[in-house]
PDB file of C-alpha atoms in Angstrom:
ATOM      1  CA  SER A  36     -12.537 -17.179  20.525  1.00 71.00           C
ATOM      2  CA  ALA A  37     -14.147 -15.946  23.742  1.00 82.00           C
ATOM      3  CA  VAL A  38     -17.908 -16.131  24.242  1.00 91.00           C
ATOM      4  CA  ILE A  39     -19.201 -12.647  25.049  1.00 95.00           C
ATOM      5  CA  SER A  40     -22.613 -12.230  26.666  1.00 95.00           C
ATOM      6  CA  GLN A  41     -24.113  -8.779  26.666  1.00 96.00           C
ATOM      7  CA  LYS A  42     -27.345  -7.693  28.300  1.00 96.00           C
ATOM      8  CA  PRO A  43     -29.853  -6.332  27.870  1.00 97.00           C
ATOM      9  CA  SER A  44     -30.066  -7.063  24.160  1.00 96.00           C
ATOM     10  CA  ARG A  45     -32.377  -4.107  23.702  1.00 96.00           C
ATOM     11  CA  ASP A  46     -34.194  -1.494  25.714  1.00 97.00           C
ATOM     12  CA  ILE A  47     -36.449   1.485  25.256  1.00 97.00           C
ATOM     13  CA  CYS A  48     -35.747   4.208  27.793  1.00 97.00           C
ATOM     14  CA  GLN A  49     -37.118   7.603  28.641  1.00 97.00           C
ATOM     15  CA  ARG A  50     -35.156  10.782  28.258  1.00 97.00           C
ATOM     16  CA  GLY A  51     -33.231  11.691  31.413  1.00 97.00           C
ATOM     17  CA  THR A  52     -32.887   8.163  32.741  1.00 97.00           C
ATOM     18  CA  SER A  53     -29.786   5.944  32.814  1.00 98.00           C
ATOM     19  CA  LEU A  54     -29.144   2.422  31.577  1.00 98.00           C
ATOM     20  CA  THR A  55     -26.374   0.056  32.593  1.00 98.00           C
ATOM     21  CA  ILE A  56     -25.215  -2.519  30.060  1.00 98.00           C
ATOM     22  CA  GLN A  57     -23.366  -5.610  31.215  1.00 98.00           C
ATOM     23  CA  CYS A  58     -20.694  -7.565  29.383  1.00 97.00           C
ATOM     24  CA  GLN A  59     -19.595 -11.004  30.605  1.00 97.00           C
ATOM     25  CA  VAL A  60     -16.798 -13.000  28.961  1.00 96.00           C
ATOM     26  CA  ASP A  61     -16.325 -16.728  29.478  1.00 95.00           C
ATOM     27  CA  SER A  62     -12.563 -16.409  29.893  1.00 92.00           C
ATOM     28  CA  GLN A  63     -10.101 -13.852  31.166  1.00 91.00           C
ATOM     29  CA  VAL A  64      -9.205 -11.241  28.575  1.00 90.00           C
ATOM     30  CA  THR A  65      -6.634  -8.512  28.570  1.00 87.00           C
ATOM     31  CA  MET A  66      -8.451  -5.858  26.601  1.00 88.00           C
ATOM     32  CA  MET A  67     -12.095  -4.882  26.822  1.00 93.00           C
ATOM     33  CA  PHE A  68     -13.624  -2.071  24.836  1.00 95.00           C
ATOM     34  CA  TRP A  69     -16.977  -0.376  24.415  1.00 97.00           C
ATOM     35  CA  TYR A  70     -18.122   0.740  20.974  1.00 96.00           C
ATOM     36  CA  ARG A  71     -21.153   2.598  19.713  1.00 96.00           C
ATOM     37  CA  GLN A  72     -22.823   2.281  16.330  1.00 94.00           C
ATOM     38  CA  GLN A  73     -25.232   5.089  15.594  1.00 92.00           C
ATOM     39  CA  PRO A  74     -27.792   4.525  12.838  1.00 87.00           C
ATOM     40  CA  GLY A  75     -26.074   4.368   9.443  1.00 84.00           C
ATOM     41  CA  GLN A  76     -22.667   5.027  10.976  1.00 88.00           C
ATOM     42  CA  SER A  77     -19.515   3.051  11.560  1.00 91.00           C
ATOM     43  CA  LEU A  78     -18.471   1.577  14.887  1.00 94.00           C
ATOM     44  CA  THR A  79     -16.938   4.244  17.134  1.00 94.00           C
ATOM     45  CA  LEU A  80     -14.753   3.454  20.126  1.00 94.00           C
ATOM     46  CA  ILE A  81     -16.125   4.968  23.332  1.00 96.00           C
ATOM     47  CA  ALA A  82     -13.488   3.788  25.789  1.00 96.00           C
ATOM     48  CA  THR A  83     -11.095   1.094  26.876  1.00 93.00           C
ATOM     49  CA  ALA A  84     -12.222  -0.612  30.075  1.00 95.00           C
ATOM     50  CA  ASN A  85      -9.190  -1.025  32.316  1.00 89.00           C
ATOM     51  CA  GLN A  86      -9.245  -3.650  35.022  1.00 89.00           C
ATOM     52  CA  GLY A  87      -8.906  -2.082  38.456  1.00 84.00           C
ATOM     53  CA  SER A  88      -8.531   1.485  37.229  1.00 86.00           C
ATOM     54  CA  GLU A  89     -10.424   4.228  35.452  1.00 90.00           C
ATOM     55  CA  ALA A  90     -11.407   3.674  31.846  1.00 94.00           C
ATOM     56  CA  THR A  91      -9.581   5.462  29.034  1.00 94.00           C
ATOM     57  CA  TYR A  92     -12.029   7.555  27.039  1.00 96.00           C
ATOM     58  CA  GLU A  93     -11.801   8.598  23.410  1.00 94.00           C
ATOM     59  CA  SER A  94     -12.215  12.138  22.226  1.00 93.00           C
ATOM     60  CA  GLY A  95     -15.835  13.191  22.498  1.00 94.00           C
ATOM     61  CA  PHE A  96     -16.715  10.763  25.280  1.00 97.00           C
ATOM     62  CA  VAL A  97     -16.583  11.588  28.991  1.00 96.00           C
ATOM     63  CA  ILE A  98     -16.810   9.607  32.187  1.00 96.00           C
ATOM     64  CA  ASP A  99     -19.802  11.520  33.533  1.00 97.00           C
ATOM     65  CA  LYS A 100     -21.877  10.516  30.535  1.00 98.00           C
ATOM     66  CA  PHE A 101     -20.509   6.985  30.056  1.00 98.00           C
ATOM     67  CA  PRO A 102     -19.197   5.628  33.359  1.00 97.00           C
ATOM     68  CA  ILE A 103     -17.504   2.265  32.949  1.00 97.00           C
ATOM     69  CA  SER A 104     -16.573  -0.361  35.483  1.00 95.00           C
ATOM     70  CA  ARG A 105     -14.273  -3.328  35.109  1.00 96.00           C
ATOM     71  CA  PRO A 106     -13.894  -5.116  38.421  1.00 94.00           C
ATOM     72  CA  ASN A 107     -12.117  -8.169  36.978  1.00 94.00           C
ATOM     73  CA  LEU A 108     -10.790  -9.695  33.749  1.00 93.00           C
ATOM     74  CA  THR A 109     -14.127 -11.173  32.671  1.00 95.00           C
ATOM     75  CA  PHE A 110     -16.736  -8.489  33.355  1.00 96.00           C
ATOM     76  CA  SER A 111     -17.454  -4.866  32.514  1.00 97.00           C
ATOM     77  CA  THR A 112     -20.390  -2.472  32.577  1.00 97.00           C
ATOM     78  CA  LEU A 113     -21.161   0.641  30.588  1.00 98.00           C
ATOM     79  CA  THR A 114     -23.734   3.123  31.857  1.00 98.00           C
ATOM     80  CA  VAL A 115     -25.387   5.598  29.532  1.00 98.00           C
ATOM     81  CA  SER A 116     -26.364   8.463  31.826  1.00 98.00           C
ATOM     82  CA  ASN A 117     -29.015  11.150  31.536  1.00 97.00           C
ATOM     83  CA  MET A 118     -30.077   9.797  28.181  1.00 97.00           C
ATOM     84  CA  SER A 119     -31.353  11.845  25.265  1.00 97.00           C
ATOM     85  CA  PRO A 120     -32.700  10.658  21.895  1.00 96.00           C
ATOM     86  CA  GLU A 121     -29.221  11.262  20.407  1.00 95.00           C
ATOM     87  CA  ASP A 122     -27.972   8.347  22.541  1.00 97.00           C
ATOM     88  CA  SER A 123     -30.136   5.930  20.559  1.00 96.00           C
ATOM     89  CA  SER A 124     -27.547   3.515  19.180  1.00 96.00           C
ATOM     90  CA  ILE A 125     -26.236   0.003  19.328  1.00 96.00           C
ATOM     91  CA  TYR A 126     -23.684  -0.347  22.121  1.00 97.00           C
ATOM     92  CA  LEU A 127     -21.148  -3.140  21.694  1.00 97.00           C
ATOM     93  CA  CYS A 128     -18.720  -4.758  24.080  1.00 97.00           C
ATOM     94  CA  SER A 129     -15.572  -6.163  22.505  1.00 95.00           C
ATOM     95  CA  VAL A 130     -12.511  -8.030  23.719  1.00 94.00           C
ATOM     96  CA  GLY A 131      -9.011  -8.508  22.412  1.00 87.00           C
ATOM     97  CA  ARG A 132      -5.934 -10.468  23.416  1.00 79.00           C
ATOM     98  CA  ASP A 133      -3.410  -7.890  22.347  1.00 73.00           C
ATOM     99  CA  ASN A 134      -2.881  -5.385  19.607  1.00 67.00           C
ATOM    100  CA  ASN A 135      -2.611  -6.866  16.123  1.00 72.00           C
ATOM    101  CA  SER A 136      -5.139  -9.514  17.015  1.00 81.00           C
ATOM    102  CA  PRO A 137      -8.809  -9.400  16.057  1.00 87.00           C
ATOM    103  CA  LEU A 138     -11.425  -7.920  18.319  1.00 89.00           C
ATOM    104  CA  HIS A 139     -14.393 -10.115  19.118  1.00 93.00           C
ATOM    105  CA  PHE A 140     -17.776  -8.578  19.786  1.00 95.00           C
ATOM    106  CA  GLY A 141     -20.849  -9.286  21.829  1.00 94.00           C
ATOM    107  CA  ASN A 142     -24.252  -9.141  20.146  1.00 94.00           C
ATOM    108  CA  GLY A 143     -24.774  -5.568  21.229  1.00 96.00           C
ATOM    109  CA  THR A 144     -27.463  -3.628  23.070  1.00 97.00           C
ATOM    110  CA  ARG A 145     -29.926  -1.755  20.903  1.00 96.00           C
ATOM    111  CA  LEU A 146     -30.945   1.329  22.855  1.00 97.00           C
ATOM    112  CA  THR A 147     -33.843   3.558  21.907  1.00 97.00           C
ATOM    113  CA  VAL A 148     -34.389   6.747  23.885  1.00 97.00           C
ATOM    114  CA  THR A 149     -37.795   8.373  23.639  1.00 96.00           C
TER     115      THR A 149
ATOM    116  CA  ASP B  60     -12.130  13.009   9.429  1.00 68.00           C
ATOM    117  CA  GLN B  61     -13.008   9.548   8.172  1.00 80.00           C
ATOM    118  CA  GLN B  62      -9.733   7.612   8.221  1.00 92.00           C
ATOM    119  CA  VAL B  63     -11.292   4.424   6.880  1.00 96.00           C
ATOM    120  CA  LYS B  64     -13.799   4.663   4.053  1.00 95.00           C
ATOM    121  CA  GLN B  65     -16.080   2.224   2.346  1.00 96.00           C
ATOM    122  CA  ASN B  66     -17.479   4.176  -0.543  1.00 92.00           C
ATOM    123  CA  SER B  67     -20.050   1.621  -1.655  1.00 94.00           C
ATOM    124  CA  PRO B  68     -22.931   1.433   0.809  1.00 94.00           C
ATOM    125  CA  SER B  69     -24.400  -1.583  -0.964  1.00 96.00           C
ATOM    126  CA  LEU B  70     -23.570  -4.307  -3.461  1.00 97.00           C
ATOM    127  CA  SER B  71     -25.655  -7.017  -5.145  1.00 97.00           C
ATOM    128  CA  VAL B  72     -24.090 -10.140  -6.633  1.00 97.00           C
ATOM    129  CA  GLN B  73     -25.457 -13.325  -8.158  1.00 97.00           C
ATOM    130  CA  GLU B  74     -24.901 -16.545  -6.266  1.00 97.00           C
ATOM    131  CA  GLY B  75     -21.725 -18.291  -7.418  1.00 97.00           C
ATOM    132  CA  ARG B  76     -20.106 -15.107  -8.667  1.00 97.00           C
ATOM    133  CA  ILE B  77     -17.318 -13.124  -7.061  1.00 98.00           C
ATOM    134  CA  SER B  78     -18.101 -10.382  -4.530  1.00 98.00           C
ATOM    135  CA  ILE B  79     -15.519  -7.620  -4.228  1.00 98.00           C
ATOM    136  CA  LEU B  80     -15.767  -5.195  -1.333  1.00 98.00           C
ATOM    137  CA  ASN B  81     -13.460  -2.211  -1.205  1.00 98.00           C
ATOM    138  CA  CYS B  82     -11.971  -0.109   1.547  1.00 98.00           C
ATOM    139  CA  ASP B  83      -9.676   2.923   1.494  1.00 97.00           C
ATOM    140  CA  TYR B  84      -7.696   4.437   4.312  1.00 97.00           C
ATOM    141  CA  THR B  85      -5.801   7.668   4.778  1.00 96.00           C
ATOM    142  CA  ASN B  86      -3.480   7.017   7.724  1.00 94.00           C
ATOM    143  CA  SER B  87      -0.167   5.616   6.481  1.00 93.00           C
ATOM    144  CA  MET B  88       0.623   4.441  10.022  1.00 93.00           C
ATOM    145  CA  PHE B  89      -2.075   1.768   9.858  1.00 95.00           C
ATOM    146  CA  ASP B  90      -0.407  -1.630   9.619  1.00 93.00           C
ATOM    147  CA  TYR B  91      -3.095  -4.145  10.523  1.00 94.00           C
ATOM    148  CA  PHE B  92      -6.380  -4.528   8.686  1.00 95.00           C
ATOM    149  CA  LEU B  93      -9.447  -6.631   9.312  1.00 95.00           C
ATOM    150  CA  TRP B  94     -12.782  -7.476   7.768  1.00 97.00           C
ATOM    151  CA  TYR B  95     -15.911  -8.175   9.783  1.00 97.00           C
ATOM    152  CA  LYS B  96     -19.325  -9.454   8.810  1.00 97.00           C
ATOM    153  CA  LYS B  97     -22.459  -8.356  10.627  1.00 94.00           C
ATOM    154  CA  TYR B  98     -25.907  -9.906  10.521  1.00 93.00           C
ATOM    155  CA  PRO B  99     -28.908  -7.984  11.891  1.00 88.00           C
ATOM    156  CA  ALA B 100     -29.259  -8.187  15.688  1.00 84.00           C
ATOM    157  CA  GLU B 101     -25.792  -9.714  16.034  1.00 90.00           C
ATOM    158  CA  GLY B 102     -22.399  -8.288  16.784  1.00 92.00           C
ATOM    159  CA  PRO B 103     -19.723  -8.087  14.089  1.00 94.00           C
ATOM    160  CA  THR B 104     -17.967 -11.390  13.428  1.00 95.00           C
ATOM    161  CA  PHE B 105     -14.284 -11.424  12.539  1.00 95.00           C
ATOM    162  CA  LEU B 106     -13.637 -12.796   9.039  1.00 97.00           C
ATOM    163  CA  ILE B 107     -10.048 -12.273   7.982  1.00 97.00           C
ATOM    164  CA  SER B 108      -7.105  -9.986   8.641  1.00 95.00           C
ATOM    165  CA  ILE B 109      -3.879  -8.912   6.996  1.00 95.00           C
ATOM    166  CA  SER B 110      -0.768  -7.196   8.264  1.00 93.00           C
ATOM    167  CA  SER B 111       1.121  -4.636   6.242  1.00 94.00           C
ATOM    168  CA  ILE B 112       4.011  -7.009   5.611  1.00 94.00           C
ATOM    169  CA  LYS B 113       1.748  -9.000   3.295  1.00 95.00           C
ATOM    170  CA  ASP B 114      -0.247  -8.080   0.235  1.00 96.00           C
ATOM    171  CA  LYS B 115      -2.604 -11.045   0.266  1.00 97.00           C
ATOM    172  CA  ASN B 116      -4.190 -13.365   2.780  1.00 97.00           C
ATOM    173  CA  GLU B 117      -6.536 -16.195   1.957  1.00 98.00           C
ATOM    174  CA  ASP B 118      -8.930 -18.224   4.076  1.00 96.00           C
ATOM    175  CA  GLY B 119     -11.244 -20.544   2.193  1.00 97.00           C
ATOM    176  CA  ARG B 120     -13.616 -18.498   0.048  1.00 97.00           C
ATOM    177  CA  PHE B 121     -12.318 -15.224   1.485  1.00 98.00           C
ATOM    178  CA  THR B 122      -9.223 -13.380   0.262  1.00 98.00           C
ATOM    179  CA  VAL B 123      -8.047  -9.973   1.382  1.00 98.00           C
ATOM    180  CA  PHE B 124      -5.726  -7.919  -0.806  1.00 98.00           C
ATOM    181  CA  LEU B 125      -3.708  -4.980   0.470  1.00 98.00           C
ATOM    182  CA  ASN B 126      -2.232  -2.267  -1.750  1.00 97.00           C
ATOM    183  CA  LYS B 127      -0.173  -0.101   0.568  1.00 96.00           C
ATOM    184  CA  SER B 128       0.859   2.436  -2.035  1.00 96.00           C
ATOM    185  CA  ALA B 129      -2.775   3.092  -2.899  1.00 97.00           C
ATOM    186  CA  LYS B 130      -3.906   2.763   0.739  1.00 97.00           C
ATOM    187  CA  HIS B 131      -6.547   0.341  -0.425  1.00 97.00           C
ATOM    188  CA  LEU B 132      -7.719  -3.071   0.609  1.00 97.00           C
ATOM    189  CA  SER B 133     -10.352  -5.335  -0.795  1.00 98.00           C
ATOM    190  CA  LEU B 134     -12.204  -8.458   0.246  1.00 98.00           C
ATOM    191  CA  HIS B 135     -12.980 -11.079  -2.387  1.00 98.00           C
ATOM    192  CA  ILE B 136     -15.590 -13.737  -1.744  1.00 98.00           C
ATOM    193  CA  VAL B 137     -15.600 -16.603  -4.239  1.00 97.00           C
ATOM    194  CA  PRO B 138     -18.029 -18.179  -4.831  1.00 97.00           C
ATOM    195  CA  SER B 139     -20.622 -15.942  -3.207  1.00 98.00           C
ATOM    196  CA  GLN B 140     -23.450 -17.675  -1.338  1.00 97.00           C
ATOM    197  CA  PRO B 141     -26.822 -16.346  -0.134  1.00 96.00           C
ATOM    198  CA  GLY B 142     -25.621 -16.795   3.464  1.00 96.00           C
ATOM    199  CA  ASP B 143     -22.938 -14.215   2.772  1.00 97.00           C
ATOM    200  CA  SER B 144     -25.622 -11.524   2.632  1.00 97.00           C
ATOM    201  CA  ALA B 145     -24.690  -9.182   5.475  1.00 97.00           C
ATOM    202  CA  VAL B 146     -23.023  -5.867   6.209  1.00 96.00           C
ATOM    203  CA  TYR B 147     -19.235  -5.980   5.867  1.00 98.00           C
ATOM    204  CA  PHE B 148     -16.968  -3.630   7.781  1.00 97.00           C
ATOM    205  CA  CYS B 149     -13.293  -3.058   7.216  1.00 97.00           C
ATOM    206  CA  ALA B 150     -11.152  -1.884  10.104  1.00 96.00           C
ATOM    207  CA  ALA B 151      -7.592  -0.675  10.539  1.00 95.00           C
ATOM    208  CA  SER B 152      -5.205  -0.171  13.394  1.00 92.00           C
ATOM    209  CA  GLU B 153      -1.720   1.067  14.135  1.00 89.00           C
ATOM    210  CA  SER B 154       0.602  -1.215  16.109  1.00 80.00           C
ATOM    211  CA  GLY B 155       0.614  -0.525  19.831  1.00 76.00           C
ATOM    212  CA  THR B 156      -2.474   1.655  19.852  1.00 76.00           C
ATOM    213  CA  TYR B 157      -5.132  -0.988  20.553  1.00 75.00           C
ATOM    214  CA  LYS B 158      -7.496   1.205  18.539  1.00 83.00           C
ATOM    215  CA  TYR B 159      -9.415  -0.127  15.591  1.00 91.00           C
ATOM    216  CA  ILE B 160     -10.960   2.384  13.195  1.00 92.00           C
ATOM    217  CA  PHE B 161     -13.958   1.056  11.303  1.00 95.00           C
ATOM    218  CA  GLY B 162     -15.429   1.969   7.953  1.00 95.00           C
ATOM    219  CA  THR B 163     -19.147   2.659   7.540  1.00 93.00           C
ATOM    220  CA  GLY B 164     -19.873  -0.737   6.063  1.00 95.00           C
ATOM    221  CA  THR B 165     -21.075  -2.201   2.769  1.00 97.00           C
ATOM    222  CA  ARG B 166     -24.322  -4.142   2.638  1.00 97.00           C
ATOM    223  CA  LEU B 167     -23.831  -7.201   0.444  1.00 98.00           C
ATOM    224  CA  LYS B 168     -26.805  -8.998  -1.020  1.00 98.00           C
ATOM    225  CA  VAL B 169     -26.197 -12.307  -2.752  1.00 97.00           C
ATOM    226  CA  LEU B 170     -29.056 -13.201  -5.042  1.00 96.00           C
ATOM    227  CA  ALA B 171     -30.054 -16.840  -5.419  1.00 91.00           C
TER     228      ALA B 171
END
């Protein structure tokens, strides 16, 4: 399976600031996704990162709050904008070959907003 | 609306015994199911999957059972080892959607 490097691994940020999380894969992948895991919750899909076009966001998530880039088939970024304490979560990059194949995850970014 | 549910937040099992983790789903369109294991400070690791055309899939110590009529799947770990102590997530998807819906996880503790 692909090796997925995500950074930073953790950060503590102040309310109102923004943080960009990077996801680098060691091979080209078709599908890249960003998930969030809030404390005590399940993993929730934020958006699908589309190469060369705008990301596809799930209900409850908007581009202004979570802008995503995917310039090529091995790299993506997620920005958490204008952060509030409610954004404190683990943010996870994941990749997949196609549907009906397992997703593989990076180690996540643990974000704390004070 | 929680489409995938893991009703047991935690489970403790003696080393060498069987661990059984359960998962229920509500969407009858789901046709692909997965189990993941997650250690602290790591991302979820894929364990085993099953498609709806099967009712059982086995990989070493791990077996997943699917009961479509009951909309229920379970993960059996035999024999359980202390290194299996982790949080286990089940996930489900519908063909063509590329969306995986995750349960809230069950924390398994295997006692030596």
